[in-house]
PDB file of C-alpha atoms in Angstrom:
ATOM      1  CA  MET S   1       0.000   0.000   0.000  1.00 44.00           C
ATOM      2  CA  LYS S   2       1.295   3.448  -0.874  1.00 50.00           C
ATOM      3  CA  ASP S   3       1.513   5.950   1.942  1.00 53.00           C
ATOM      4  CA  GLY S   4      -1.810   7.689   2.445  1.00 59.00           C
ATOM      5  CA  VAL S   5      -3.699   5.584  -0.112  1.00 67.00           C
ATOM      6  CA  LEU S   6      -6.626   3.371   0.843  1.00 78.00           C
ATOM      7  CA  PRO S   7      -6.244  -0.329  -0.010  1.00 81.00           C
ATOM      8  CA  ASP S   8      -8.583  -2.432  -2.132  1.00 86.00           C
ATOM      9  CA  ILE S   9     -11.397  -2.983   0.364  1.00 86.00           C
ATOM     10  CA  ALA S  10     -12.743  -6.121  -1.331  1.00 80.00           C
ATOM     11  CA  ALA S  11      -9.332  -7.810  -1.017  1.00 84.00           C
ATOM     12  CA  SER S  12      -8.616  -6.677   2.559  1.00 89.00           C
ATOM     13  CA  PRO S  13      -8.955  -9.171   5.438  1.00 94.00           C
ATOM     14  CA  PHE S  14     -11.763  -8.776   7.954  1.00 96.00           C
ATOM     15  CA  LYS S  15     -11.360 -10.145  11.477  1.00 95.00           C
ATOM     16  CA  ASN S  16     -13.090 -10.644  14.780  1.00 93.00           C
ATOM     17  CA  LEU S  17     -12.173 -12.134  18.148  1.00 88.00           C
ATOM     18  CA  SER S  18     -12.509 -15.721  16.924  1.00 91.00           C
ATOM     19  CA  LYS S  19     -11.077 -15.473  13.399  1.00 92.00           C
ATOM     20  CA  SER S  20      -8.117 -13.353  12.314  1.00 89.00           C
ATOM     21  CA  LYS S  21      -8.500 -13.378   8.523  1.00 94.00           C
ATOM     22  CA  MET S  22     -11.814 -13.512   6.698  1.00 97.00           C
ATOM     23  CA  SER S  23     -12.647 -12.628   3.129  1.00 97.00           C
ATOM     24  CA  PHE S  24     -15.763 -10.578   2.547  1.00 97.00           C
ATOM     25  CA  GLU S  25     -17.437 -13.732   1.219  1.00 97.00           C
ATOM     26  CA  GLU S  26     -16.755 -15.455   4.557  1.00 97.00           C
ATOM     27  CA  VAL S  27     -18.161 -12.434   6.401  1.00 98.00           C
ATOM     28  CA  PHE S  28     -21.286 -12.558   4.265  1.00 99.00           C
ATOM     29  CA  GLU S  29     -21.685 -16.307   4.878  1.00 98.00           C
ATOM     30  CA  HIS S  30     -21.477 -15.724   8.659  1.00 98.00           C
ATOM     31  CA  ILE S  31     -24.214 -13.096   8.361  1.00 99.00           C
ATOM     32  CA  ILE S  32     -26.443 -15.422   6.307  1.00 99.00           C
ATOM     33  CA  GLN S  33     -25.981 -18.307   8.757  1.00 99.00           C
ATOM     34  CA  PHE S  34     -26.683 -16.011  11.717  1.00 98.00           C
ATOM     35  CA  MET S  35     -29.937 -14.846  10.106  1.00 99.00           C
ATOM     36  CA  LYS S  36     -31.017 -18.359   9.097  1.00 98.00           C
ATOM     37  CA  LYS S  37     -30.791 -19.548  12.717  1.00 98.00           C
ATOM     38  CA  GLU S  38     -33.751 -17.330  13.562  1.00 98.00           C
ATOM     39  CA  PRO S  39     -35.441 -15.907  10.451  1.00 98.00           C
ATOM     40  CA  ASN S  40     -38.477 -14.628  12.366  1.00 97.00           C
ATOM     41  CA  ALA S  41     -36.680 -11.619  13.874  1.00 98.00           C
ATOM     42  CA  ASN S  42     -35.824  -7.969  13.330  1.00 98.00           C
ATOM     43  CA  TYR S  43     -32.398  -7.563  11.739  1.00 99.00           C
ATOM     44  CA  ARG S  44     -30.241  -4.491  11.337  1.00 99.00           C
ATOM     45  CA  LEU S  45     -27.139  -4.757   9.152  1.00 99.00           C
ATOM     46  CA  ILE S  46     -24.896  -1.945  10.325  1.00 99.00           C
ATOM     47  CA  VAL S  47     -21.656  -0.603   8.859  1.00 99.00           C
ATOM     48  CA  GLY S  48     -19.682   2.154  10.560  1.00 99.00           C
ATOM     49  CA  THR S  49     -16.108   3.443  10.718  1.00 98.00           C
ATOM     50  CA  ASP S  50     -14.024   5.219  13.321  1.00 97.00           C
ATOM     51  CA  SER S  51     -10.418   6.383  13.285  1.00 96.00           C
ATOM     52  CA  GLN S  52      -7.610   7.359  15.587  1.00 95.00           C
ATOM     53  CA  VAL S  53      -4.659   9.548  14.673  1.00 94.00           C
ATOM     54  CA  HIS S  54      -1.409   8.193  16.122  1.00 92.00           C
ATOM     55  CA  GLN S  55       2.095   9.685  16.098  1.00 91.00           C
ATOM     56  CA  ARG S  56       3.071   8.576  12.565  1.00 91.00           C
ATOM     57  CA  HIS S  57      -0.081   7.033  11.147  1.00 92.00           C
ATOM     58  CA  THR S  58      -3.871   6.961  11.269  1.00 95.00           C
ATOM     59  CA  VAL S  59      -5.865   3.816  11.993  1.00 95.00           C
ATOM     60  CA  PHE S  60      -9.311   3.368  10.456  1.00 96.00           C
ATOM     61  CA  VAL S  61     -11.538   0.527  11.632  1.00 97.00           C
ATOM     62  CA  THR S  62     -14.800  -0.318   9.889  1.00 98.00           C
ATOM     63  CA  GLY S  63     -17.241  -2.428  11.860  1.00 98.00           C
ATOM     64  CA  VAL S  64     -19.804  -4.713  10.233  1.00 99.00           C
ATOM     65  CA  VAL S  65     -22.524  -5.912  12.612  1.00 99.00           C
ATOM     66  CA  ILE S  66     -25.662  -7.957  12.035  1.00 99.00           C
ATOM     67  CA  LEU S  67     -27.931  -7.235  14.986  1.00 99.00           C
ATOM     68  CA  ARG S  68     -30.858  -9.490  15.846  1.00 98.00           C
ATOM     69  CA  GLU S  69     -32.796  -7.027  17.980  1.00 97.00           C
ATOM     70  CA  GLY S  70     -33.066  -8.253  21.549  1.00 95.00           C
ATOM     71  CA  LYS S  71     -31.437 -11.571  20.666  1.00 95.00           C
ATOM     72  CA  GLY S  72     -27.742 -11.079  19.932  1.00 97.00           C
ATOM     73  CA  ALA S  73     -25.382  -9.957  17.235  1.00 98.00           C
ATOM     74  CA  TRP S  74     -22.411 -11.050  15.147  1.00 98.00           C
ATOM     75  CA  GLY S  75     -19.729  -8.650  14.059  1.00 98.00           C
ATOM     76  CA  CYS S  76     -16.302  -8.185  12.558  1.00 98.00           C
ATOM     77  CA  ILE S  77     -13.904  -5.379  11.740  1.00 97.00           C
ATOM     78  CA  LEU S  78     -11.842  -4.234   8.802  1.00 97.00           C
ATOM     79  CA  PRO S  79      -8.753  -2.472  10.204  1.00 95.00           C
ATOM     80  CA  ILE S  80      -6.691  -0.229   7.936  1.00 94.00           C
ATOM     81  CA  LYS S  81      -3.495   1.605   8.828  1.00 92.00           C
ATOM     82  CA  ILE S  82      -2.574   4.642   6.722  1.00 93.00           C
ATOM     83  CA  LYS S  83       1.033   5.763   7.089  1.00 92.00           C
ATOM     84  CA  ARG S  84       0.297   9.422   7.672  1.00 92.00           C
ATOM     85  CA  LYS S  85      -1.497  11.596  10.168  1.00 94.00           C
ATOM     86  CA  TYR S  86      -4.901  12.957   9.213  1.00 95.00           C
ATOM     87  CA  ASN S  87      -4.827  16.441  10.727  1.00 92.00           C
ATOM     88  CA  SER S  88      -7.981  17.788   9.076  1.00 94.00           C
ATOM     89  CA  LEU S  89     -11.225  16.795  10.821  1.00 95.00           C
ATOM     90  CA  HIS S  90     -13.111  17.043   7.521  1.00 95.00           C
ATOM     91  CA  GLU S  91     -10.642  14.752   5.733  1.00 96.00           C
ATOM     92  CA  LYS S  92     -10.707  12.228   8.592  1.00 96.00           C
ATOM     93  CA  ILE S  93     -14.521  12.100   8.847  1.00 97.00           C
ATOM     94  CA  SER S  94     -14.830  12.037   5.050  1.00 97.00           C
ATOM     95  CA  THR S  95     -12.421   9.079   4.858  1.00 97.00           C
ATOM     96  CA  GLU S  96     -14.376   7.279   7.593  1.00 97.00           C
ATOM     97  CA  THR S  97     -17.552   7.811   5.581  1.00 98.00           C
ATOM     98  CA  SER S  98     -15.835   6.639   2.376  1.00 97.00           C
ATOM     99  CA  LEU S  99     -14.752   3.406   4.056  1.00 97.00           C
ATOM    100  CA  THR S 100     -18.284   2.852   5.356  1.00 98.00           C
ATOM    101  CA  GLU S 101     -19.603   3.413   1.829  1.00 98.00           C
ATOM    102  CA  GLN S 102     -17.040   1.074   0.249  1.00 97.00           C
ATOM    103  CA  VAL S 103     -17.811  -1.762   2.652  1.00 98.00           C
ATOM    104  CA  ALA S 104     -21.563  -1.198   2.216  1.00 98.00           C
ATOM    105  CA  TYR S 105     -21.108  -1.420  -1.577  1.00 97.00           C
ATOM    106  CA  LEU S 106     -19.819  -4.977  -1.107  1.00 97.00           C
ATOM    107  CA  PHE S 107     -23.403  -5.862  -0.138  1.00 98.00           C
ATOM    108  CA  ASP S 108     -24.610  -5.702  -3.738  1.00 97.00           C
ATOM    109  CA  GLU S 109     -28.232  -6.217  -4.820  1.00 97.00           C
ATOM    110  CA  GLU S 110     -27.833  -9.991  -4.971  1.00 98.00           C
ATOM    111  CA  LYS S 111     -26.517 -10.128  -1.406  1.00 98.00           C
ATOM    112  CA  LYS S 112     -29.188  -7.733  -0.133  1.00 98.00           C
ATOM    113  CA  ASN S 113     -31.856  -9.887  -1.751  1.00 98.00           C
ATOM    114  CA  GLN S 114     -30.433 -13.021  -0.114  1.00 99.00           C
ATOM    115  CA  MET S 115     -30.760 -11.379   3.305  1.00 99.00           C
ATOM    116  CA  ILE S 116     -34.241 -10.036   2.570  1.00 98.00           C
ATOM    117  CA  ASP S 117     -35.361 -13.468   1.319  1.00 98.00           C
ATOM    118  CA  ILE S 118     -34.531 -14.954   4.732  1.00 98.00           C
ATOM    119  CA  VAL S 119     -36.971 -12.678   6.600  1.00 98.00           C
ATOM    120  CA  LEU S 120     -39.521 -12.252   3.785  1.00 97.00           C
ATOM    121  CA  PRO S 121     -41.735 -15.237   4.758  1.00 97.00           C
ATOM    122  CA  TYR S 122     -42.024 -13.765   8.269  1.00 97.00           C
ATOM    123  CA  LEU S 123     -42.775 -10.120   7.442  1.00 94.00           C
ATOM    124  CA  TYR S 124     -46.433 -10.433   8.434  1.00 94.00           C
ATOM    125  CA  ARG S 125     -45.308 -11.818  11.785  1.00 94.00           C
ATOM    126  CA  GLY S 126     -43.234  -8.710  12.447  1.00 92.00           C
ATOM    127  CA  SER S 127     -39.838  -9.596  10.974  1.00 96.00           C
ATOM    128  CA  SER S 128     -37.778  -6.870   9.352  1.00 98.00           C
ATOM    129  CA  PHE S 129     -34.442  -6.125   7.723  1.00 98.00           C
ATOM    130  CA  THR S 130     -32.779  -2.721   7.508  1.00 98.00           C
ATOM    131  CA  MET S 131     -29.326  -1.451   6.578  1.00 99.00           C
ATOM    132  CA  GLU S 132     -27.717   1.405   8.479  1.00 99.00           C
ATOM    133  CA  GLY S 133     -24.600   3.497   8.055  1.00 99.00           C
ATOM    134  CA  HIS S 134     -23.260   4.644  11.414  1.00 98.00           C
ATOM    135  CA  ILE S 135     -21.378   7.928  11.205  1.00 97.00           C
ATOM    136  CA  ASP S 136     -19.004   9.165  13.895  1.00 93.00           C
ATOM    137  CA  VAL S 137     -20.417  12.700  13.993  1.00 94.00           C
ATOM    138  CA  GLY S 138     -22.751  14.383  16.437  1.00 88.00           C
ATOM    139  CA  LEU S 139     -25.480  16.979  16.089  1.00 87.00           C
ATOM    140  CA  SER S 140     -25.163  18.590  19.521  1.00 84.00           C
ATOM    141  CA  LYS S 141     -23.850  22.131  19.893  1.00 82.00           C
ATOM    142  CA  LYS S 142     -20.806  20.761  21.749  1.00 82.00           C
ATOM    143  CA  SER S 143     -19.802  18.441  18.886  1.00 79.00           C
ATOM    144  CA  LEU S 144     -16.847  19.630  16.796  1.00 79.00           C
ATOM    145  CA  SER S 145     -18.077  17.471  13.911  1.00 84.00           C
ATOM    146  CA  ARG S 146     -21.661  18.791  13.784  1.00 84.00           C
ATOM    147  CA  PHE S 147     -20.948  20.990  10.743  1.00 90.00           C
ATOM    148  CA  LEU S 148     -20.045  17.797   8.813  1.00 94.00           C
ATOM    149  CA  ALA S 149     -23.188  15.862   9.771  1.00 93.00           C
ATOM    150  CA  SER S 150     -25.448  16.974   6.891  1.00 93.00           C
ATOM    151  CA  GLU S 151     -22.844  16.186   4.230  1.00 96.00           C
ATOM    152  CA  MET S 152     -21.975  12.747   5.642  1.00 97.00           C
ATOM    153  CA  MET S 153     -25.613  11.819   6.268  1.00 96.00           C
ATOM    154  CA  ALA S 154     -26.500  12.730   2.662  1.00 97.00           C
ATOM    155  CA  ARG S 155     -23.643  10.577   1.362  1.00 98.00           C
ATOM    156  CA  VAL S 156     -24.707   7.562   3.419  1.00 98.00           C
ATOM    157  CA  GLU S 157     -28.367   8.000   2.501  1.00 98.00           C
ATOM    158  CA  SER S 158     -27.495   8.292  -1.207  1.00 97.00           C
ATOM    159  CA  ILE S 159     -26.156   4.716  -1.219  1.00 96.00           C
ATOM    160  CA  GLY S 160     -29.330   3.309   0.329  1.00 96.00           C
ATOM    161  CA  LEU S 161     -28.347   3.146   3.992  1.00 98.00           C
ATOM    162  CA  GLU S 162     -30.235   4.746   6.835  1.00 98.00           C
ATOM    163  CA  PRO S 163     -27.797   7.290   8.313  1.00 98.00           C
ATOM    164  CA  VAL S 164     -27.338   7.182  12.088  1.00 98.00           C
ATOM    165  CA  VAL S 165     -25.243   9.705  14.069  1.00 96.00           C
ATOM    166  CA  LYS S 166     -24.048  10.021  17.673  1.00 94.00           C
ATOM    167  CA  PRO S 167     -25.103   9.061  20.232  1.00 94.00           C
ATOM    168  CA  GLU S 168     -26.966   6.239  18.423  1.00 96.00           C
ATOM    169  CA  SER S 169     -24.118   5.382  15.996  1.00 96.00           C
ATOM    170  CA  PHE S 170     -22.704   2.696  18.294  1.00 95.00           C
ATOM    171  CA  VAL S 171     -20.997   0.607  15.586  1.00 97.00           C
ATOM    172  CA  ALA S 172     -18.771   3.564  14.658  1.00 96.00           C
ATOM    173  CA  SER S 173     -18.450   5.341  17.996  1.00 94.00           C
ATOM    174  CA  GLY S 174     -18.379   2.217  20.188  1.00 93.00           C
ATOM    175  CA  TYR S 175     -17.571  -1.067  18.448  1.00 93.00           C
ATOM    176  CA  ALA S 176     -15.095   0.185  15.813  1.00 93.00           C
ATOM    177  CA  ASN S 177     -13.715   2.843  18.157  1.00 91.00           C
ATOM    178  CA  ARG S 178     -12.389   0.355  20.686  1.00 90.00           C
ATOM    179  CA  PHE S 179     -10.148  -1.255  18.052  1.00 90.00           C
ATOM    180  CA  THR S 180      -8.550   2.024  16.931  1.00 90.00           C
ATOM    181  CA  LYS S 181      -6.723   2.714  20.192  1.00 81.00           C
ATOM    182  CA  TYR S 182      -4.164  -0.123  20.162  1.00 70.00           C
ATOM    183  CA  PRO S 183      -3.680  -0.995  16.484  1.00 60.00           C
ATOM    184  CA  GLU S 184      -0.710  -3.312  17.065  1.00 65.00           C
ATOM    185  CA  LYS S 185      -3.184  -5.844  18.505  1.00 66.00           C
ATOM    186  CA  TYR S 186      -5.518  -5.781  15.514  1.00 63.00           C
ATOM    187  CA  ILE S 187      -3.555  -4.809  12.404  1.00 63.00           C
TER     188      ILE S 187
END
């Protein structure tokens, strides 16, 4: 990878606490199997990215979580280390949003339809499936990133995801965030 250039997301390894290298196809298969175990449920497929600027590099971590509301979740991360510091808040948040978009694009129409087909027979019993893009920006007056919220939300919405911001954007601001602090453990 060249300094400061994002890698090919589709070829990058995903990981979680039980498996250190997964292709996107393996990630998708885990999601499908998780949903098939209990198809009569409410599912939220959530993608969100957070970052941490370190002394000589910036770590971006994209979380992918399939949440079965009230009944568990399965998740993984895509950690990326860029060999430069991102000093501009706009550039950092924009790159986080770009990574969220790129990972979400891996869930093409065929994959989305496979997930929808799992819950479809149970829709009249209350099942559902939604896709969300969690953005690490807040709308409160205290938030330094609030002036970026409209732009990032529009970007996420334009690719078919429901945009979610702080404090509800837990995949970006909670799950992915915890892996950005000590990158030597995860990258």
